[in-house]
Amino acid sequence: MTPFLLPILACPDCGAPLAAEAGGLRCPAGHGAPDFAVEGGIPRLLPAGLRPPREARTVAAFERQWRRYGGLRRIFGKDPAAMTANLTGARLSARVDQAWYAGRRVLDAGCGHGRYLPAFAALGAEVVGLDIGRGPELAGAPTDDPRIALVQGSVLAPPFRPESFDLVFSDGVIHHTPDAGAAYAALARLVKPGGALYVWVYPREGRLREAVFGLARAITTRLPGPIVRALCFALAPLTVFVRSYSGTTFGRATWAECAQVVHDWLAPPLQSHHSHAEVAGWAAAAGLGAIEQLPIPTGVTAWRPLRAQREPQGLSG
Ligand SMILES: C[S@@+](CC[C@H](N)C(=O)[O-])C[C@H]1O[C@@H](n2cnc3c(N)ncnc32)[C@H](O)[C@@H]1O
Ligand SMILES: [Zn+2]
């Protein structure tokens, strides 16, 4: 297990610090029955009981996605250079440039196939990739870099101590949970004073697109995995007519790159759509400020204020 991880891990069920035991991680209250496993160097810190069946089917849909498409050079339209460009300046925060990352700790919450992990590490940060499924491993996410750690767990009960990260980054994830607002609040608690939370969620679209996709998804999310995968492959040309958020368009991207985007739309049973005002409201409710609206409208970066300095106490009281 990556050395920097243990001091920031916590039990997903009660939040207690975990102790390393032979082959596992022990919660003092006995959660994890008897210990949480560490397999392949990856702590398995899922909270007790996913809420079946839609959550379990969502996990399976993403595992299929990363098993099939993890090897693509461009995921959601981005090659490695574009991913690095997404992590500084106006796309993430006007306050974050390349130098900002040196010595910082980042959580990629819902890291999927792990496409951003090498980019964060190359910028000089320690980065933890958290995902509810085994997608990062299935896609071959790097595990031999001492600055990169993987953890299996949920953004709804993230297995970390509060205020552990300078940046929590969650791109296209919390709308795939049963409660996006609760996931936002849980991630906000992990941000250090002076640190930031970046979240992008699927935007709420016009009535026609919402209705058509709602109907389509009522069918596609119930189909067996191999059939939905074949269907998404066949529907890849749809990206000519239906705008994808990443700009992935049939003709300009490969067939497989477009199919991966269509799979993301049509396969996961859990998917909610939100407005900028909603995300900004979650940020304010979590006590974050300096809310930045990004060029992608439902992308929001918000900052945890530094704690006010306490007045020095006089000796005379
Ligand atoms: C659309 S993908 C985005 C992946 C990655 N952030 C990216 O930009 O490439 C959504 C990811 O969120 C993960 N996910 C869904 N629900 C989750 C949860 N409750 N906790 C952690 N990860 C979750 C899925 O397994 C999937 O890999
Ligand atoms: Zn516990």
mmCIF file of C-alpha atoms and ligand atoms in Angstrom:
data_model
loop_
_atom_site.group_PDB
_atom_site.id
_atom_site.type_symbol
_atom_site.label_atom_id
_atom_site.label_comp_id
_atom_site.label_asym_id
_atom_site.label_seq_id
_atom_site.Cartn_x
_atom_site.Cartn_y
_atom_site.Cartn_z
ATOM 1 C CA MET A 1 0.000 0.000 0.000
ATOM 2 C CA THR A 2 1.331 3.468 -0.897
ATOM 3 C CA PRO A 3 3.009 4.864 2.272
ATOM 4 C CA PHE A 4 1.296 8.289 2.340
ATOM 5 C CA LEU A 5 -2.141 6.660 2.430
ATOM 6 C CA LEU A 6 -2.467 5.118 5.913
ATOM 7 C CA PRO A 7 -2.427 8.383 7.938
ATOM 8 C CA ILE A 8 -5.385 9.776 5.951
ATOM 9 C CA LEU A 9 -7.576 6.667 5.765
ATOM 10 C CA ALA A 10 -10.724 6.296 7.886
ATOM 11 C CA CYS A 11 -13.440 3.705 8.318
ATOM 12 C CA PRO A 12 -16.220 4.317 5.745
ATOM 13 C CA ASP A 13 -18.844 3.259 8.309
ATOM 14 C CA CYS A 14 -17.818 5.257 11.400
ATOM 15 C CA GLY A 15 -14.957 7.562 10.367
ATOM 16 C CA ALA A 16 -12.473 6.125 12.891
ATOM 17 C CA PRO A 17 -8.784 6.012 11.925
ATOM 18 C CA LEU A 18 -7.719 2.584 10.641
ATOM 19 C CA ALA A 19 -4.796 0.516 11.857
ATOM 20 C CA ALA A 20 -2.715 -1.664 9.526
ATOM 21 C CA GLU A 21 -2.919 -5.346 10.452
ATOM 22 C CA ALA A 22 -1.473 -8.319 8.614
ATOM 23 C CA GLY A 23 -3.171 -8.202 5.222
ATOM 24 C CA GLY A 24 -5.869 -5.698 6.164
ATOM 25 C CA LEU A 25 -7.034 -2.498 7.813
ATOM 26 C CA ARG A 26 -8.767 -2.613 11.196
ATOM 27 C CA CYS A 27 -11.522 -0.313 12.441
ATOM 28 C CA PRO A 28 -11.519 -0.061 16.266
ATOM 29 C CA ALA A 29 -15.315 -0.475 16.222
ATOM 30 C CA GLY A 30 -15.088 -3.733 14.260
ATOM 31 C CA HIS A 31 -16.444 -2.609 10.881
ATOM 32 C CA GLY A 32 -15.115 -4.412 7.834
ATOM 33 C CA ALA A 33 -15.786 -7.888 9.233
ATOM 34 C CA PRO A 34 -13.208 -8.536 10.594
ATOM 35 C CA ASP A 35 -10.811 -6.238 8.687
ATOM 36 C CA PHE A 36 -11.099 -4.247 5.477
ATOM 37 C CA ALA A 37 -9.069 -6.015 2.794
ATOM 38 C CA VAL A 38 -6.076 -4.632 0.932
ATOM 39 C CA GLU A 39 -5.873 -6.483 -2.390
ATOM 40 C CA GLY A 40 -3.251 -5.747 -5.006
ATOM 41 C CA GLY A 41 -2.056 -2.882 -2.797
ATOM 42 C CA ILE A 42 -5.534 -1.266 -3.002
ATOM 43 C CA PRO A 43 -7.518 -0.762 0.226
ATOM 44 C CA ARG A 44 -11.100 -1.994 -0.279
ATOM 45 C CA LEU A 45 -13.053 0.457 1.864
ATOM 46 C CA LEU A 46 -16.636 0.182 0.652
ATOM 47 C CA PRO A 47 -19.305 1.118 3.219
ATOM 48 C CA ALA A 48 -21.552 -1.688 4.449
ATOM 49 C CA GLY A 49 -24.260 -2.421 1.875
ATOM 50 C CA LEU A 50 -24.492 -0.727 -1.502
ATOM 51 C CA ARG A 51 -28.105 0.178 -2.058
ATOM 52 C CA PRO A 52 -29.153 -2.531 -4.487
ATOM 53 C CA PRO A 53 -30.068 -2.961 -7.227
ATOM 54 C CA ARG A 54 -29.560 0.368 -9.063
ATOM 55 C CA GLU A 55 -26.283 1.237 -7.346
ATOM 56 C CA ALA A 56 -24.829 -2.216 -7.920
ATOM 57 C CA ARG A 57 -25.951 -2.103 -11.587
ATOM 58 C CA THR A 58 -24.351 1.329 -11.968
ATOM 59 C CA VAL A 59 -21.047 -0.017 -10.631
ATOM 60 C CA ALA A 60 -21.261 -2.964 -13.054
ATOM 61 C CA ALA A 61 -22.036 -0.647 -16.007
ATOM 62 C CA PHE A 62 -18.912 1.405 -15.303
ATOM 63 C CA GLU A 63 -16.739 -1.653 -14.792
ATOM 64 C CA ARG A 64 -17.873 -2.826 -18.234
ATOM 65 C CA GLN A 65 -17.097 0.639 -19.618
ATOM 66 C CA TRP A 66 -13.536 0.715 -18.264
ATOM 67 C CA ARG A 67 -12.822 -2.931 -19.155
ATOM 68 C CA ARG A 68 -13.859 -2.266 -22.745
ATOM 69 C CA TYR A 69 -12.666 1.306 -23.292
ATOM 70 C CA GLY A 70 -9.870 1.741 -20.715
ATOM 71 C CA GLY A 71 -7.178 1.402 -23.370
ATOM 72 C CA LEU A 72 -8.376 4.320 -25.511
ATOM 73 C CA ARG A 73 -5.897 7.178 -25.947
ATOM 74 C CA ARG A 74 -8.665 9.770 -25.666
ATOM 75 C CA ILE A 75 -11.300 9.277 -22.974
ATOM 76 C CA PHE A 76 -14.200 11.740 -23.091
ATOM 77 C CA GLY A 77 -12.392 13.472 -25.967
ATOM 78 C CA LYS A 78 -9.214 14.248 -24.024
ATOM 79 C CA ASP A 79 -5.696 13.065 -24.752
ATOM 80 C CA PRO A 80 -3.090 13.292 -21.960
ATOM 81 C CA ALA A 81 -2.050 16.859 -22.922
ATOM 82 C CA ALA A 82 -5.658 18.074 -22.837
ATOM 83 C CA MET A 83 -6.160 16.427 -19.444
ATOM 84 C CA THR A 84 -3.179 18.304 -18.003
ATOM 85 C CA ALA A 85 -4.512 21.556 -19.487
ATOM 86 C CA ASN A 86 -7.817 20.921 -17.678
ATOM 87 C CA LEU A 87 -6.080 21.016 -14.297
ATOM 88 C CA THR A 88 -4.903 24.623 -14.293
ATOM 89 C CA GLY A 89 -6.242 28.099 -14.995
ATOM 90 C CA ALA A 90 -9.766 28.974 -16.038
ATOM 91 C CA ARG A 91 -10.878 25.342 -16.540
ATOM 92 C CA LEU A 92 -10.268 24.478 -12.888
ATOM 93 C CA SER A 93 -9.583 27.716 -11.025
ATOM 94 C CA ALA A 94 -7.997 31.049 -11.771
ATOM 95 C CA ARG A 95 -5.998 30.505 -8.559
ATOM 96 C CA VAL A 96 -4.414 27.216 -9.661
ATOM 97 C CA ASP A 97 -1.364 27.158 -11.925
ATOM 98 C CA GLN A 98 1.177 24.385 -12.466
ATOM 99 C CA ALA A 99 3.370 25.520 -9.548
ATOM 100 C CA TRP A 100 0.375 25.276 -7.176
ATOM 101 C CA TYR A 101 0.502 21.467 -7.222
ATOM 102 C CA ALA A 102 4.030 20.968 -5.849
ATOM 103 C CA GLY A 103 3.746 19.160 -2.507
ATOM 104 C CA ARG A 104 -0.091 19.214 -2.500
ATOM 105 C CA ARG A 105 -2.401 16.238 -1.961
ATOM 106 C CA VAL A 106 -5.250 15.625 -4.395
ATOM 107 C CA LEU A 107 -8.235 13.270 -4.335
ATOM 108 C CA ASP A 108 -9.653 12.250 -7.727
ATOM 109 C CA ALA A 109 -13.082 11.224 -6.458
ATOM 110 C CA GLY A 110 -14.655 8.748 -8.874
ATOM 111 C CA CYS A 111 -11.463 8.483 -10.918
ATOM 112 C CA GLY A 112 -12.981 5.991 -13.389
ATOM 113 C CA HIS A 113 -10.245 4.546 -15.538
ATOM 114 C CA GLY A 114 -7.745 6.853 -13.799
ATOM 115 C CA ARG A 115 -7.027 9.126 -16.757
ATOM 116 C CA TYR A 116 -6.181 12.155 -14.593
ATOM 117 C CA LEU A 117 -3.921 10.380 -12.085
ATOM 118 C CA PRO A 118 -0.642 10.577 -14.077
ATOM 119 C CA ALA A 119 -1.387 14.225 -14.914
ATOM 120 C CA PHE A 120 -1.739 15.184 -11.223
ATOM 121 C CA ALA A 121 1.436 13.253 -10.348
ATOM 122 C CA ALA A 122 3.374 14.886 -13.198
ATOM 123 C CA LEU A 123 2.367 18.289 -11.819
ATOM 124 C CA GLY A 124 4.055 17.357 -8.517
ATOM 125 C CA ALA A 125 1.088 16.301 -6.372
ATOM 126 C CA GLU A 126 0.397 13.139 -4.402
ATOM 127 C CA VAL A 127 -2.888 11.836 -5.744
ATOM 128 C CA VAL A 128 -5.423 9.295 -4.518
ATOM 129 C CA GLY A 129 -7.786 7.789 -7.075
ATOM 130 C CA LEU A 130 -11.043 6.728 -5.408
ATOM 131 C CA ASP A 131 -13.668 4.704 -7.248
ATOM 132 C CA ILE A 132 -16.567 2.547 -6.151
ATOM 133 C CA GLY A 133 -15.710 -0.101 -8.736
ATOM 134 C CA ARG A 134 -12.633 -1.878 -10.018
ATOM 135 C CA GLY A 135 -12.486 0.389 -13.082
ATOM 136 C CA PRO A 136 -9.013 1.794 -12.406
ATOM 137 C CA GLU A 137 -7.508 -1.698 -12.241
ATOM 138 C CA LEU A 138 -9.508 -2.964 -15.218
ATOM 139 C CA ALA A 139 -8.254 -0.023 -17.276
ATOM 140 C CA GLY A 140 -4.658 -0.482 -16.109
ATOM 141 C CA ALA A 141 -4.357 2.698 -14.012
ATOM 142 C CA PRO A 142 -0.778 3.152 -12.788
ATOM 143 C CA THR A 143 -0.029 1.613 -9.394
ATOM 144 C CA ASP A 144 3.786 1.611 -9.432
ATOM 145 C CA ASP A 145 4.215 5.390 -9.023
ATOM 146 C CA PRO A 146 4.729 6.229 -5.314
ATOM 147 C CA ARG A 147 2.808 9.498 -5.820
ATOM 148 C CA ILE A 148 -0.323 7.643 -7.010
ATOM 149 C CA ALA A 149 -2.547 5.570 -4.718
ATOM 150 C CA LEU A 150 -5.817 3.804 -5.468
ATOM 151 C CA VAL A 151 -8.658 3.210 -3.008
ATOM 152 C CA GLN A 152 -11.951 1.424 -3.639
ATOM 153 C CA GLY A 153 -14.760 3.243 -1.854
ATOM 154 C CA SER A 154 -17.770 5.503 -2.283
ATOM 155 C CA VAL A 155 -18.011 9.282 -2.546
ATOM 156 C CA LEU A 156 -21.089 8.968 -0.311
ATOM 157 C CA ALA A 157 -18.970 7.597 2.555
ATOM 158 C CA PRO A 158 -15.444 8.525 1.542
ATOM 159 C CA PRO A 159 -12.914 6.556 3.615
ATOM 160 C CA PHE A 160 -10.662 9.463 4.539
ATOM 161 C CA ARG A 161 -10.137 11.685 7.559
ATOM 162 C CA PRO A 162 -11.681 15.153 7.319
ATOM 163 C CA GLU A 163 -9.614 17.943 5.763
ATOM 164 C CA SER A 164 -7.071 15.547 4.206
ATOM 165 C CA PHE A 165 -6.791 17.080 0.731
ATOM 166 C CA ASP A 166 -5.706 20.386 -0.830
ATOM 167 C CA LEU A 167 -7.878 19.632 -3.848
ATOM 168 C CA VAL A 168 -10.816 17.280 -4.216
ATOM 169 C CA PHE A 169 -11.521 16.814 -7.921
ATOM 170 C CA SER A 170 -14.652 15.025 -9.069
ATOM 171 C CA ASP A 171 -15.379 15.054 -12.781
ATOM 172 C CA GLY A 172 -18.654 13.518 -13.901
ATOM 173 C CA VAL A 173 -19.271 11.336 -10.874
ATOM 174 C CA ILE A 174 -21.689 12.475 -8.178
ATOM 175 C CA HIS A 175 -24.681 12.526 -10.556
ATOM 176 C CA HIS A 176 -24.206 8.744 -10.794
ATOM 177 C CA THR A 177 -24.972 8.305 -7.072
ATOM 178 C CA PRO A 178 -28.406 8.062 -5.407
ATOM 179 C CA ASP A 179 -27.924 11.536 -3.864
ATOM 180 C CA ALA A 180 -25.611 14.008 -5.618
ATOM 181 C CA GLY A 181 -26.075 16.713 -2.954
ATOM 182 C CA ALA A 182 -25.097 14.319 -0.163
ATOM 183 C CA ALA A 183 -22.037 13.213 -2.151
ATOM 184 C CA TYR A 184 -21.035 16.855 -2.605
ATOM 185 C CA ALA A 185 -21.323 17.483 1.161
ATOM 186 C CA ALA A 186 -19.266 14.353 1.944
ATOM 187 C CA LEU A 187 -16.506 15.425 -0.455
ATOM 188 C CA ALA A 188 -16.502 18.996 0.903
ATOM 189 C CA ARG A 189 -15.624 17.664 4.376
ATOM 190 C CA LEU A 190 -12.360 16.270 2.964
ATOM 191 C CA VAL A 191 -11.061 19.673 1.842
ATOM 192 C CA LYS A 192 -8.371 21.340 3.982
ATOM 193 C CA PRO A 193 -8.829 24.975 4.990
ATOM 194 C CA GLY A 194 -7.497 26.977 2.050
ATOM 195 C CA GLY A 195 -8.159 24.047 -0.303
ATOM 196 C CA ALA A 196 -10.654 23.589 -3.116
ATOM 197 C CA LEU A 197 -13.398 21.271 -4.347
ATOM 198 C CA TYR A 198 -13.947 20.975 -8.103
ATOM 199 C CA VAL A 199 -17.107 19.215 -9.244
ATOM 200 C CA TRP A 200 -18.668 18.782 -12.660
ATOM 201 C CA VAL A 201 -22.064 17.130 -13.055
ATOM 202 C CA TYR A 202 -24.274 16.374 -16.035
ATOM 203 C CA PRO A 203 -26.292 19.539 -16.793
ATOM 204 C CA ARG A 204 -30.079 19.632 -16.908
ATOM 205 C CA GLU A 205 -30.966 19.868 -20.596
ATOM 206 C CA GLY A 206 -33.967 21.221 -22.488
ATOM 207 C CA ARG A 207 -37.278 19.400 -22.126
ATOM 208 C CA LEU A 208 -37.038 17.529 -25.442
ATOM 209 C CA ARG A 209 -33.585 16.065 -24.827
ATOM 210 C CA GLU A 210 -34.470 15.191 -21.220
ATOM 211 C CA ALA A 211 -37.669 13.436 -22.367
ATOM 212 C CA VAL A 212 -36.087 11.496 -25.251
ATOM 213 C CA PHE A 213 -33.083 10.399 -23.204
ATOM 214 C CA GLY A 214 -35.293 9.571 -20.215
ATOM 215 C CA LEU A 215 -37.356 7.212 -22.403
ATOM 216 C CA ALA A 216 -34.297 5.676 -24.037
ATOM 217 C CA ARG A 217 -32.595 5.119 -20.687
ATOM 218 C CA ALA A 218 -35.713 3.481 -19.243
ATOM 219 C CA ILE A 219 -34.992 0.716 -21.782
ATOM 220 C CA THR A 220 -31.196 0.687 -22.131
ATOM 221 C CA THR A 221 -30.440 0.601 -18.405
ATOM 222 C CA ARG A 222 -32.441 -2.638 -18.128
ATOM 223 C CA LEU A 223 -30.733 -4.475 -20.984
ATOM 224 C CA PRO A 224 -28.089 -7.146 -20.319
ATOM 225 C CA GLY A 225 -24.522 -5.791 -20.384
ATOM 226 C CA PRO A 226 -23.319 -7.264 -23.701
ATOM 227 C CA ILE A 227 -26.445 -6.027 -25.492
ATOM 228 C CA VAL A 228 -26.221 -2.491 -24.155
ATOM 229 C CA ARG A 229 -22.540 -2.450 -25.085
ATOM 230 C CA ALA A 230 -23.289 -3.535 -28.669
ATOM 231 C CA LEU A 231 -26.127 -1.009 -28.870
ATOM 232 C CA CYS A 232 -23.911 1.858 -27.713
ATOM 233 C CA PHE A 233 -21.317 0.833 -30.283
ATOM 234 C CA ALA A 234 -23.971 0.889 -33.000
ATOM 235 C CA LEU A 235 -25.241 4.287 -31.811
ATOM 236 C CA ALA A 236 -21.802 5.966 -31.839
ATOM 237 C CA PRO A 237 -22.722 8.078 -34.918
ATOM 238 C CA LEU A 238 -25.423 9.698 -32.746
ATOM 239 C CA THR A 239 -22.710 12.059 -31.502
ATOM 240 C CA VAL A 240 -22.959 13.923 -34.827
ATOM 241 C CA PHE A 241 -26.478 15.045 -33.916
ATOM 242 C CA VAL A 242 -26.428 15.020 -30.125
ATOM 243 C CA ARG A 243 -23.855 17.320 -28.550
ATOM 244 C CA SER A 244 -21.541 15.494 -26.162
ATOM 245 C CA TYR A 245 -20.207 17.456 -23.197
ATOM 246 C CA SER A 246 -16.626 16.586 -24.088
ATOM 247 C CA GLY A 247 -16.954 17.602 -27.741
ATOM 248 C CA THR A 248 -16.458 13.986 -28.847
ATOM 249 C CA THR A 249 -18.037 13.883 -32.309
ATOM 250 C CA PHE A 250 -18.303 11.047 -34.793
ATOM 251 C CA GLY A 251 -15.943 11.729 -37.682
ATOM 252 C CA ARG A 252 -13.573 13.763 -35.524
ATOM 253 C CA ALA A 253 -13.165 11.043 -32.881
ATOM 254 C CA THR A 254 -12.826 7.289 -33.448
ATOM 255 C CA TRP A 255 -15.849 4.989 -33.433
ATOM 256 C CA ALA A 256 -14.759 3.493 -30.088
ATOM 257 C CA GLU A 257 -14.236 6.937 -28.514
ATOM 258 C CA CYS A 258 -17.791 7.906 -29.505
ATOM 259 C CA ALA A 259 -19.185 4.567 -28.325
ATOM 260 C CA GLN A 260 -17.599 5.139 -24.896
ATOM 261 C CA VAL A 261 -19.405 8.480 -24.587
ATOM 262 C CA VAL A 262 -22.740 6.955 -25.653
ATOM 263 C CA HIS A 263 -22.208 4.145 -23.136
ATOM 264 C CA ASP A 264 -21.797 6.789 -20.426
ATOM 265 C CA TRP A 265 -25.161 8.324 -21.395
ATOM 266 C CA LEU A 266 -27.170 5.139 -21.752
ATOM 267 C CA ALA A 267 -25.766 2.382 -19.517
ATOM 268 C CA PRO A 268 -25.588 3.524 -15.844
ATOM 269 C CA PRO A 269 -29.020 3.261 -14.145
ATOM 270 C CA LEU A 270 -28.170 6.072 -11.727
ATOM 271 C CA GLN A 271 -27.887 9.420 -13.482
ATOM 272 C CA SER A 272 -29.266 12.795 -12.378
ATOM 273 C CA HIS A 273 -29.023 16.185 -14.095
ATOM 274 C CA HIS A 274 -28.406 19.519 -12.355
ATOM 275 C CA SER A 275 -28.106 23.284 -12.819
ATOM 276 C CA HIS A 276 -25.243 25.596 -11.983
ATOM 277 C CA ALA A 277 -27.370 27.205 -9.250
ATOM 278 C CA GLU A 278 -27.891 23.819 -7.608
ATOM 279 C CA VAL A 279 -24.164 23.035 -7.500
ATOM 280 C CA ALA A 280 -23.327 26.534 -6.232
ATOM 281 C CA GLY A 281 -26.024 26.032 -3.550
ATOM 282 C CA TRP A 282 -24.381 22.772 -2.398
ATOM 283 C CA ALA A 283 -21.050 24.628 -2.162
ATOM 284 C CA ALA A 284 -22.492 27.423 -0.048
ATOM 285 C CA ALA A 285 -24.335 24.936 2.211
ATOM 286 C CA ALA A 286 -21.042 23.090 2.775
ATOM 287 C CA GLY A 287 -19.390 26.286 3.995
ATOM 288 C CA LEU A 288 -17.286 26.760 0.861
ATOM 289 C CA GLY A 289 -16.800 30.186 -0.697
ATOM 290 C CA ALA A 290 -15.071 32.025 -3.564
ATOM 291 C CA ILE A 291 -17.320 30.007 -5.873
ATOM 292 C CA GLU A 292 -16.012 29.989 -9.436
ATOM 293 C CA GLN A 293 -18.320 29.216 -12.352
ATOM 294 C CA LEU A 294 -16.223 27.489 -15.008
ATOM 295 C CA PRO A 295 -16.594 27.558 -18.809
ATOM 296 C CA ILE A 296 -18.542 24.279 -18.576
ATOM 297 C CA PRO A 297 -21.566 25.686 -16.710
ATOM 298 C CA THR A 298 -22.167 22.859 -14.238
ATOM 299 C CA GLY A 299 -18.462 22.816 -13.404
ATOM 300 C CA VAL A 300 -17.894 24.650 -10.138
ATOM 301 C CA THR A 301 -14.762 25.165 -8.049
ATOM 302 C CA ALA A 302 -15.272 26.396 -4.486
ATOM 303 C CA TRP A 303 -12.806 27.061 -1.676
ATOM 304 C CA ARG A 304 -12.785 26.270 2.044
ATOM 305 C CA PRO A 305 -11.914 29.476 3.895
ATOM 306 C CA LEU A 306 -8.778 29.533 6.010
ATOM 307 C CA ARG A 307 -9.570 29.402 9.731
ATOM 308 C CA ALA A 308 -9.477 32.831 11.362
ATOM 309 C CA GLN A 309 -6.280 33.280 13.383
ATOM 310 C CA ARG A 310 -7.029 33.164 17.118
ATOM 311 C CA GLU A 311 -6.032 36.238 19.078
ATOM 312 C CA PRO A 312 -2.974 35.511 21.251
ATOM 313 C CA GLN A 313 -4.110 35.101 24.876
ATOM 314 C CA GLY A 314 -2.733 37.723 27.320
ATOM 315 C CA LEU A 315 -0.952 36.295 30.362
ATOM 316 C CA SER A 316 -3.170 38.243 32.739
ATOM 317 C CA GLY A 317 -6.275 36.729 31.144
HETATM 318 C C1 LIG B 1 -18.496 9.028 -15.870
HETATM 319 S S1 LIG B 1 -17.254 8.192 -14.991
HETATM 320 C C2 LIG B 1 -16.090 9.513 -14.731
HETATM 321 C C3 LIG B 1 -14.727 9.012 -14.450
HETATM 322 C C4 LIG B 1 -13.611 10.050 -14.291
HETATM 323 N N1 LIG B 1 -13.921 11.016 -13.247
HETATM 324 C C5 LIG B 1 -13.311 10.735 -15.586
HETATM 325 O O1 LIG B 1 -13.531 11.946 -15.680
HETATM 326 O O2 LIG B 1 -12.860 10.059 -16.506
HETATM 327 C C6 LIG B 1 -18.002 7.984 -13.389
HETATM 328 C C7 LIG B 1 -17.173 7.152 -12.408
HETATM 329 O O3 LIG B 1 -17.749 7.342 -11.110
HETATM 330 C C8 LIG B 1 -17.689 6.116 -10.419
HETATM 331 N N2 LIG B 1 -18.715 6.138 -9.356
HETATM 332 C C9 LIG B 1 -20.053 6.026 -9.457
HETATM 333 N N3 LIG B 1 -20.629 6.071 -8.237
HETATM 334 C C10 LIG B 1 -19.623 6.242 -7.350
HETATM 335 C C11 LIG B 1 -19.569 6.358 -5.930
HETATM 336 N N4 LIG B 1 -20.672 6.311 -5.171
HETATM 337 N N5 LIG B 1 -18.361 6.511 -5.346
HETATM 338 C C12 LIG B 1 -17.207 6.530 -6.088
HETATM 339 N N6 LIG B 1 -17.200 6.420 -7.442
HETATM 340 C C13 LIG B 1 -18.390 6.286 -8.060
HETATM 341 C C14 LIG B 1 -17.946 5.064 -11.479
HETATM 342 O O4 LIG B 1 -17.503 3.777 -11.082
HETATM 343 C C15 LIG B 1 -17.201 5.660 -12.677
HETATM 344 O O5 LIG B 1 -15.915 5.130 -12.779
HETATM 345 ZN ZN ZN B 2 -15.728 1.755 11.797
#
